[in-house]
């Protein structure tokens, strides 16, 4: 099994920065991709940023130039550096991992971490 443990959320003023971390457990696990999604109250869960095993990244348009996703393959950890935060970035942020088990591909989710951007 795979477990994802997130950290780094909190309260920050507009224009501030936060760094989210997500550590994935599981030896000999092939992570096809890892990423971050977010869900604001009353809204659906949407992709924020994703990084594939080869290093390819993609971002939701509203965070381009402000957020940076990175990955430490040796530690099975993915990071989301969030700069120039805006009130509309307020949401619960969820870590996601796509794992290739050979005969099947599975999605795993973290428990979520709250990010609140407010003065």
PDB file of N, CA and C in Angstrom, residues 46-116:
ATOM      1  N   UNK A  46      -9.678  20.368  -7.999  1.00  0.00           N
ATOM      2  CA  UNK A  46      -9.027  20.642  -9.270  1.00  0.00           C
ATOM      3  C   UNK A  46      -7.515  20.479  -9.160  1.00  0.00           C
ATOM      4  N   UNK A  47      -6.912  20.132 -10.281  1.00  0.00           N
ATOM      5  CA  UNK A  47      -5.464  20.010 -10.343  1.00  0.00           C
ATOM      6  C   UNK A  47      -4.813  21.378 -10.196  1.00  0.00           C
ATOM      7  N   UNK A  48      -3.767  21.441  -9.372  1.00  0.00           N
ATOM      8  CA  UNK A  48      -2.964  22.650  -9.238  1.00  0.00           C
ATOM      9  C   UNK A  48      -1.658  22.495 -10.011  1.00  0.00           C
ATOM     10  N   UNK A  49      -0.966  21.404  -9.737  1.00  0.00           N
ATOM     11  CA  UNK A  49       0.320  21.156 -10.396  1.00  0.00           C
ATOM     12  C   UNK A  49       0.627  19.668 -10.328  1.00  0.00           C
ATOM     13  N   UNK A  50       1.364  19.193 -11.317  1.00  0.00           N
ATOM     14  CA  UNK A  50       1.707  17.777 -11.378  1.00  0.00           C
ATOM     15  C   UNK A  50       3.100  17.637 -11.959  1.00  0.00           C
ATOM     16  N   UNK A  51       3.825  16.643 -11.482  1.00  0.00           N
ATOM     17  CA  UNK A  51       5.145  16.348 -12.024  1.00  0.00           C
ATOM     18  C   UNK A  51       5.224  14.850 -12.306  1.00  0.00           C
ATOM     19  N   UNK A  52       5.628  14.528 -13.524  1.00  0.00           N
ATOM     20  CA  UNK A  52       5.735  13.129 -13.918  1.00  0.00           C
ATOM     21  C   UNK A  52       7.105  12.574 -13.547  1.00  0.00           C
ATOM     22  N   UNK A  53       7.245  11.278 -13.645  1.00  0.00           N
ATOM     23  CA  UNK A  53       8.483  10.627 -13.217  1.00  0.00           C
ATOM     24  C   UNK A  53       9.687  11.140 -13.993  1.00  0.00           C
ATOM     25  N   UNK A  54       9.474  11.537 -15.242  1.00  0.00           N
ATOM     26  CA  UNK A  54      10.570  12.049 -16.045  1.00  0.00           C
ATOM     27  C   UNK A  54      10.894  13.510 -15.796  1.00  0.00           C
ATOM     28  N   UNK A  55      10.082  14.163 -14.968  1.00  0.00           N
ATOM     29  CA  UNK A  55      10.323  15.552 -14.625  1.00  0.00           C
ATOM     30  C   UNK A  55       9.413  16.552 -15.305  1.00  0.00           C
ATOM     31  N   UNK A  56       8.595  16.089 -16.238  1.00  0.00           N
ATOM     32  CA  UNK A  56       7.667  16.997 -16.915  1.00  0.00           C
ATOM     33  C   UNK A  56       6.648  17.535 -15.924  1.00  0.00           C
ATOM     34  N   UNK A  57       6.409  18.852 -15.994  1.00  0.00           N
ATOM     35  CA  UNK A  57       5.463  19.480 -15.081  1.00  0.00           C
ATOM     36  C   UNK A  57       4.331  20.137 -15.851  1.00  0.00           C
ATOM     37  N   UNK A  58       3.200  20.263 -15.193  1.00  0.00           N
ATOM     38  CA  UNK A  58       2.129  21.091 -15.735  1.00  0.00           C
ATOM     39  C   UNK A  58       1.402  21.763 -14.587  1.00  0.00           C
ATOM     40  N   UNK A  59       0.866  22.939 -14.876  1.00  0.00           N
ATOM     41  CA  UNK A  59       0.258  23.798 -13.860  1.00  0.00           C
ATOM     42  C   UNK A  59      -1.098  24.299 -14.313  1.00  0.00           C
ATOM     43  N   UNK A  60      -1.961  24.520 -13.359  1.00  0.00           N
ATOM     44  CA  UNK A  60      -3.210  25.208 -13.619  1.00  0.00           C
ATOM     45  C   UNK A  60      -2.867  26.646 -13.961  1.00  0.00           C
ATOM     46  N   UNK A  61      -3.621  27.229 -14.883  1.00  0.00           N
ATOM     47  CA  UNK A  61      -3.251  28.541 -15.416  1.00  0.00           C
ATOM     48  C   UNK A  61      -3.094  29.623 -14.337  1.00  0.00           C
ATOM     49  N   UNK A  62      -3.951  29.621 -13.352  1.00  0.00           N
ATOM     50  CA  UNK A  62      -3.939  30.715 -12.377  1.00  0.00           C
ATOM     51  C   UNK A  62      -2.722  30.688 -11.448  1.00  0.00           C
ATOM     52  N   UNK A  63      -1.987  29.588 -11.434  1.00  0.00           N
ATOM     53  CA  UNK A  63      -0.822  29.506 -10.539  1.00  0.00           C
ATOM     54  C   UNK A  63       0.503  29.566 -11.288  1.00  0.00           C
ATOM     55  N   UNK A  64       0.442  29.589 -12.597  1.00  0.00           N
ATOM     56  CA  UNK A  64       1.676  29.647 -13.381  1.00  0.00           C
ATOM     57  C   UNK A  64       2.463  30.908 -13.035  1.00  0.00           C
ATOM     58  N   UNK A  65       3.763  30.721 -12.821  1.00  0.00           N
ATOM     59  CA  UNK A  65       4.612  31.843 -12.453  1.00  0.00           C
ATOM     60  C   UNK A  65       4.636  32.127 -10.970  1.00  0.00           C
ATOM     61  N   UNK A  66       3.729  31.520 -10.213  1.00  0.00           N
ATOM     62  CA  UNK A  66       3.685  31.750  -8.756  1.00  0.00           C
ATOM     63  C   UNK A  66       4.019  30.480  -7.973  1.00  0.00           C
ATOM     64  N   UNK A  67       3.586  29.337  -8.480  1.00  0.00           N
ATOM     65  CA  UNK A  67       3.794  28.062  -7.809  1.00  0.00           C
ATOM     66  C   UNK A  67       4.838  27.248  -8.567  1.00  0.00           C
ATOM     67  N   UNK A  68       5.619  26.480  -7.814  1.00  0.00           N
ATOM     68  CA  UNK A  68       6.597  25.592  -8.424  1.00  0.00           C
ATOM     69  C   UNK A  68       6.520  24.223  -7.756  1.00  0.00           C
ATOM     70  N   UNK A  69       6.343  23.206  -8.570  1.00  0.00           N
ATOM     71  CA  UNK A  69       6.327  21.839  -8.058  1.00  0.00           C
ATOM     72  C   UNK A  69       7.688  21.209  -8.302  1.00  0.00           C
ATOM     73  N   UNK A  70       8.157  20.448  -7.325  1.00  0.00           N
ATOM     74  CA  UNK A  70       9.426  19.747  -7.474  1.00  0.00           C
ATOM     75  C   UNK A  70       9.320  18.399  -6.775  1.00  0.00           C
ATOM     76  N   UNK A  71      10.303  17.574  -7.044  1.00  0.00           N
ATOM     77  CA  UNK A  71      10.200  16.188  -6.578  1.00  0.00           C
ATOM     78  C   UNK A  71      11.579  15.671  -6.220  1.00  0.00           C
ATOM     79  N   UNK A  72      11.671  14.985  -5.100  1.00  0.00           N
ATOM     80  CA  UNK A  72      12.891  14.288  -4.702  1.00  0.00           C
ATOM     81  C   UNK A  72      12.605  12.803  -4.826  1.00  0.00           C
ATOM     82  N   UNK A  73      13.038  12.210  -5.920  1.00  0.00           N
ATOM     83  CA  UNK A  73      12.717  10.810  -6.180  1.00  0.00           C
ATOM     84  C   UNK A  73      13.321   9.877  -5.126  1.00  0.00           C
ATOM     85  N   UNK A  74      14.493  10.234  -4.629  1.00  0.00           N
ATOM     86  CA  UNK A  74      15.139   9.380  -3.629  1.00  0.00           C
ATOM     87  C   UNK A  74      14.327   9.306  -2.345  1.00  0.00           C
ATOM     88  N   UNK A  75      13.617  10.397  -2.038  1.00  0.00           N
ATOM     89  CA  UNK A  75      12.816  10.452  -0.814  1.00  0.00           C
ATOM     90  C   UNK A  75      11.333  10.212  -1.080  1.00  0.00           C
ATOM     91  N   UNK A  76      10.968  10.006  -2.357  1.00  0.00           N
ATOM     92  CA  UNK A  76       9.546   9.871  -2.705  1.00  0.00           C
ATOM     93  C   UNK A  76       8.735  11.036  -2.133  1.00  0.00           C
ATOM     94  N   UNK A  77       9.272  12.212  -2.291  1.00  0.00           N
ATOM     95  CA  UNK A  77       8.633  13.403  -1.736  1.00  0.00           C
ATOM     96  C   UNK A  77       8.420  14.435  -2.839  1.00  0.00           C
ATOM     97  N   UNK A  78       7.253  15.053  -2.803  1.00  0.00           N
ATOM     98  CA  UNK A  78       6.943  16.119  -3.740  1.00  0.00           C
ATOM     99  C   UNK A  78       6.666  17.395  -2.955  1.00  0.00           C
ATOM    100  N   UNK A  79       7.090  18.512  -3.512  1.00  0.00           N
ATOM    101  CA  UNK A  79       6.957  19.806  -2.861  1.00  0.00           C
ATOM    102  C   UNK A  79       6.155  20.757  -3.750  1.00  0.00           C
ATOM    103  N   UNK A  80       5.481  21.683  -3.117  1.00  0.00           N
ATOM    104  CA  UNK A  80       4.819  22.751  -3.847  1.00  0.00           C
ATOM    105  C   UNK A  80       5.204  24.065  -3.179  1.00  0.00           C
ATOM    106  N   UNK A  81       6.038  24.823  -3.854  1.00  0.00           N
ATOM    107  CA  UNK A  81       6.409  26.151  -3.378  1.00  0.00           C
ATOM    108  C   UNK A  81       5.391  27.141  -3.912  1.00  0.00           C
ATOM    109  N   UNK A  82       4.720  27.833  -3.006  1.00  0.00           N
ATOM    110  CA  UNK A  82       3.656  28.759  -3.386  1.00  0.00           C
ATOM    111  C   UNK A  82       4.069  30.165  -2.991  1.00  0.00           C
ATOM    112  N   UNK A  83       4.244  31.015  -3.985  1.00  0.00           N
ATOM    113  CA  UNK A  83       4.623  32.405  -3.761  1.00  0.00           C
ATOM    114  C   UNK A  83       3.511  33.338  -4.225  1.00  0.00           C
ATOM    115  N   UNK A  84       3.580  34.572  -3.785  1.00  0.00           N
ATOM    116  CA  UNK A  84       2.594  35.586  -4.187  1.00  0.00           C
ATOM    117  C   UNK A  84       1.172  35.068  -3.996  1.00  0.00           C
ATOM    118  N   UNK A  85       0.928  34.510  -2.853  1.00  0.00           N
ATOM    119  CA  UNK A  85      -0.372  33.897  -2.597  1.00  0.00           C
ATOM    120  C   UNK A  85      -1.494  34.922  -2.584  1.00  0.00           C
ATOM    121  N   UNK A  86      -2.650  34.485  -3.063  1.00  0.00           N
ATOM    122  CA  UNK A  86      -3.835  35.331  -3.168  1.00  0.00           C
ATOM    123  C   UNK A  86      -4.965  34.711  -2.354  1.00  0.00           C
ATOM    124  N   UNK A  87      -5.934  35.517  -1.938  1.00  0.00           N
ATOM    125  CA  UNK A  87      -7.068  34.952  -1.195  1.00  0.00           C
ATOM    126  C   UNK A  87      -7.765  33.822  -1.947  1.00  0.00           C
ATOM    127  N   UNK A  88      -7.798  33.903  -3.255  1.00  0.00           N
ATOM    128  CA  UNK A  88      -8.454  32.852  -4.038  1.00  0.00           C
ATOM    129  C   UNK A  88      -7.673  31.540  -4.067  1.00  0.00           C
ATOM    130  N   UNK A  89      -6.473  31.523  -3.517  1.00  0.00           N
ATOM    131  CA  UNK A  89      -5.728  30.278  -3.362  1.00  0.00           C
ATOM    132  C   UNK A  89      -6.170  29.501  -2.121  1.00  0.00           C
ATOM    133  N   UNK A  90      -7.013  30.104  -1.314  1.00  0.00           N
ATOM    134  CA  UNK A  90      -7.495  29.438  -0.112  1.00  0.00           C
ATOM    135  C   UNK A  90      -8.275  28.185  -0.470  1.00  0.00           C
ATOM    136  N   UNK A  91      -7.848  27.071   0.108  1.00  0.00           N
ATOM    137  CA  UNK A  91      -8.472  25.783  -0.178  1.00  0.00           C
ATOM    138  C   UNK A  91      -7.795  24.709   0.677  1.00  0.00           C
ATOM    139  N   UNK A  92      -8.369  23.529   0.627  1.00  0.00           N
ATOM    140  CA  UNK A  92      -7.673  22.353   1.151  1.00  0.00           C
ATOM    141  C   UNK A  92      -6.859  21.774   0.001  1.00  0.00           C
ATOM    142  N   UNK A  93      -5.588  21.582   0.249  1.00  0.00           N
ATOM    143  CA  UNK A  93      -4.684  21.065  -0.774  1.00  0.00           C
ATOM    144  C   UNK A  93      -4.416  19.582  -0.509  1.00  0.00           C
ATOM    145  N   UNK A  94      -4.580  18.787  -1.557  1.00  0.00           N
ATOM    146  CA  UNK A  94      -4.429  17.337  -1.464  1.00  0.00           C
ATOM    147  C   UNK A  94      -3.262  16.868  -2.326  1.00  0.00           C
ATOM    148  N   UNK A  95      -2.444  16.037  -1.745  1.00  0.00           N
ATOM    149  CA  UNK A  95      -1.386  15.397  -2.504  1.00  0.00           C
ATOM    150  C   UNK A  95      -1.954  14.178  -3.235  1.00  0.00           C
ATOM    151  N   UNK A  96      -1.457  13.948  -4.424  1.00  0.00           N
ATOM    152  CA  UNK A  96      -1.902  12.816  -5.235  1.00  0.00           C
ATOM    153  C   UNK A  96      -0.695  12.073  -5.794  1.00  0.00           C
ATOM    154  N   UNK A  97      -0.797  10.757  -5.825  1.00  0.00           N
ATOM    155  CA  UNK A  97       0.254   9.946  -6.440  1.00  0.00           C
ATOM    156  C   UNK A  97      -0.383   8.904  -7.344  1.00  0.00           C
ATOM    157  N   UNK A  98       0.186   8.763  -8.513  1.00  0.00           N
ATOM    158  CA  UNK A  98      -0.262   7.739  -9.455  1.00  0.00           C
ATOM    159  C   UNK A  98       0.799   6.651  -9.479  1.00  0.00           C
ATOM    160  N   UNK A  99       0.401   5.439  -9.111  1.00  0.00           N
ATOM    161  CA  UNK A  99       1.343   4.338  -8.943  1.00  0.00           C
ATOM    162  C   UNK A  99       1.071   3.255  -9.971  1.00  0.00           C
ATOM    163  N   UNK A 100       2.127   2.844 -10.618  1.00  0.00           N
ATOM    164  CA  UNK A 100       2.050   1.754 -11.597  1.00  0.00           C
ATOM    165  C   UNK A 100       2.471   0.459 -10.905  1.00  0.00           C
ATOM    166  N   UNK A 101       1.499  -0.442 -10.707  1.00  0.00           N
ATOM    167  CA  UNK A 101       1.778  -1.734 -10.073  1.00  0.00           C
ATOM    168  C   UNK A 101       2.094  -2.822 -11.090  1.00  0.00           C
ATOM    169  N   UNK A 102       2.165  -2.444 -12.351  1.00  0.00           N
ATOM    170  CA  UNK A 102       2.465  -3.418 -13.388  1.00  0.00           C
ATOM    171  C   UNK A 102       1.217  -3.844 -14.123  1.00  0.00           C
ATOM    172  N   UNK A 103       0.288  -4.430 -13.384  1.00  0.00           N
ATOM    173  CA  UNK A 103      -0.945  -4.877 -14.026  1.00  0.00           C
ATOM    174  C   UNK A 103      -2.092  -3.901 -13.814  1.00  0.00           C
ATOM    175  N   UNK A 104      -1.837  -2.877 -13.045  1.00  0.00           N
ATOM    176  CA  UNK A 104      -2.859  -1.868 -12.795  1.00  0.00           C
ATOM    177  C   UNK A 104      -2.195  -0.565 -12.391  1.00  0.00           C
ATOM    178  N   UNK A 105      -2.919   0.531 -12.578  1.00  0.00           N
ATOM    179  CA  UNK A 105      -2.450   1.854 -12.159  1.00  0.00           C
ATOM    180  C   UNK A 105      -3.465   2.395 -11.165  1.00  0.00           C
ATOM    181  N   UNK A 106      -2.984   2.866 -10.017  1.00  0.00           N
ATOM    182  CA  UNK A 106      -3.874   3.307  -8.953  1.00  0.00           C
ATOM    183  C   UNK A 106      -3.561   4.740  -8.548  1.00  0.00           C
ATOM    184  N   UNK A 107      -4.598   5.453  -8.106  1.00  0.00           N
ATOM    185  CA  UNK A 107      -4.474   6.807  -7.564  1.00  0.00           C
ATOM    186  C   UNK A 107      -4.539   6.746  -6.049  1.00  0.00           C
ATOM    187  N   UNK A 108      -3.663   7.516  -5.409  1.00  0.00           N
ATOM    188  CA  UNK A 108      -3.663   7.616  -3.958  1.00  0.00           C
ATOM    189  C   UNK A 108      -3.731   9.087  -3.563  1.00  0.00           C
ATOM    190  N   UNK A 109      -4.363   9.333  -2.394  1.00  0.00           N
ATOM    191  CA  UNK A 109      -4.571  10.702  -1.930  1.00  0.00           C
ATOM    192  C   UNK A 109      -4.093  10.869  -0.502  1.00  0.00           C
ATOM    193  N   UNK A 110      -3.570  12.064  -0.215  1.00  0.00           N
ATOM    194  CA  UNK A 110      -3.272  12.425   1.155  1.00  0.00           C
ATOM    195  C   UNK A 110      -4.532  12.893   1.863  1.00  0.00           C
ATOM    196  N   UNK A 111      -4.365  13.226   3.132  1.00  0.00           N
ATOM    197  CA  UNK A 111      -5.520  13.609   3.949  1.00  0.00           C
ATOM    198  C   UNK A 111      -5.927  15.066   3.738  1.00  0.00           C
ATOM    199  N   UNK A 112      -5.079  15.832   3.108  1.00  0.00           N
ATOM    200  CA  UNK A 112      -5.381  17.242   2.854  1.00  0.00           C
ATOM    201  C   UNK A 112      -4.769  18.155   3.897  1.00  0.00           C
ATOM    202  N   UNK A 113      -4.360  19.325   3.442  1.00  0.00           N
ATOM    203  CA  UNK A 113      -3.823  20.329   4.352  1.00  0.00           C
ATOM    204  C   UNK A 113      -4.438  21.679   3.985  1.00  0.00           C
ATOM    205  N   UNK A 114      -4.885  22.405   5.002  1.00  0.00           N
ATOM    206  CA  UNK A 114      -5.586  23.666   4.761  1.00  0.00           C
ATOM    207  C   UNK A 114      -4.591  24.788   4.494  1.00  0.00           C
ATOM    208  N   UNK A 115      -4.864  25.537   3.437  1.00  0.00           N
ATOM    209  CA  UNK A 115      -4.125  26.763   3.133  1.00  0.00           C
ATOM    210  C   UNK A 115      -5.123  27.910   3.148  1.00  0.00           C
ATOM    211  N   UNK A 116      -4.873  28.882   3.997  1.00  0.00           N
ATOM    212  CA  UNK A 116      -5.744  30.045   4.101  1.00  0.00           C
ATOM    213  C   UNK A 116      -4.928  31.301   3.852  1.00  0.00           C
TER     214      UNK A 116
END
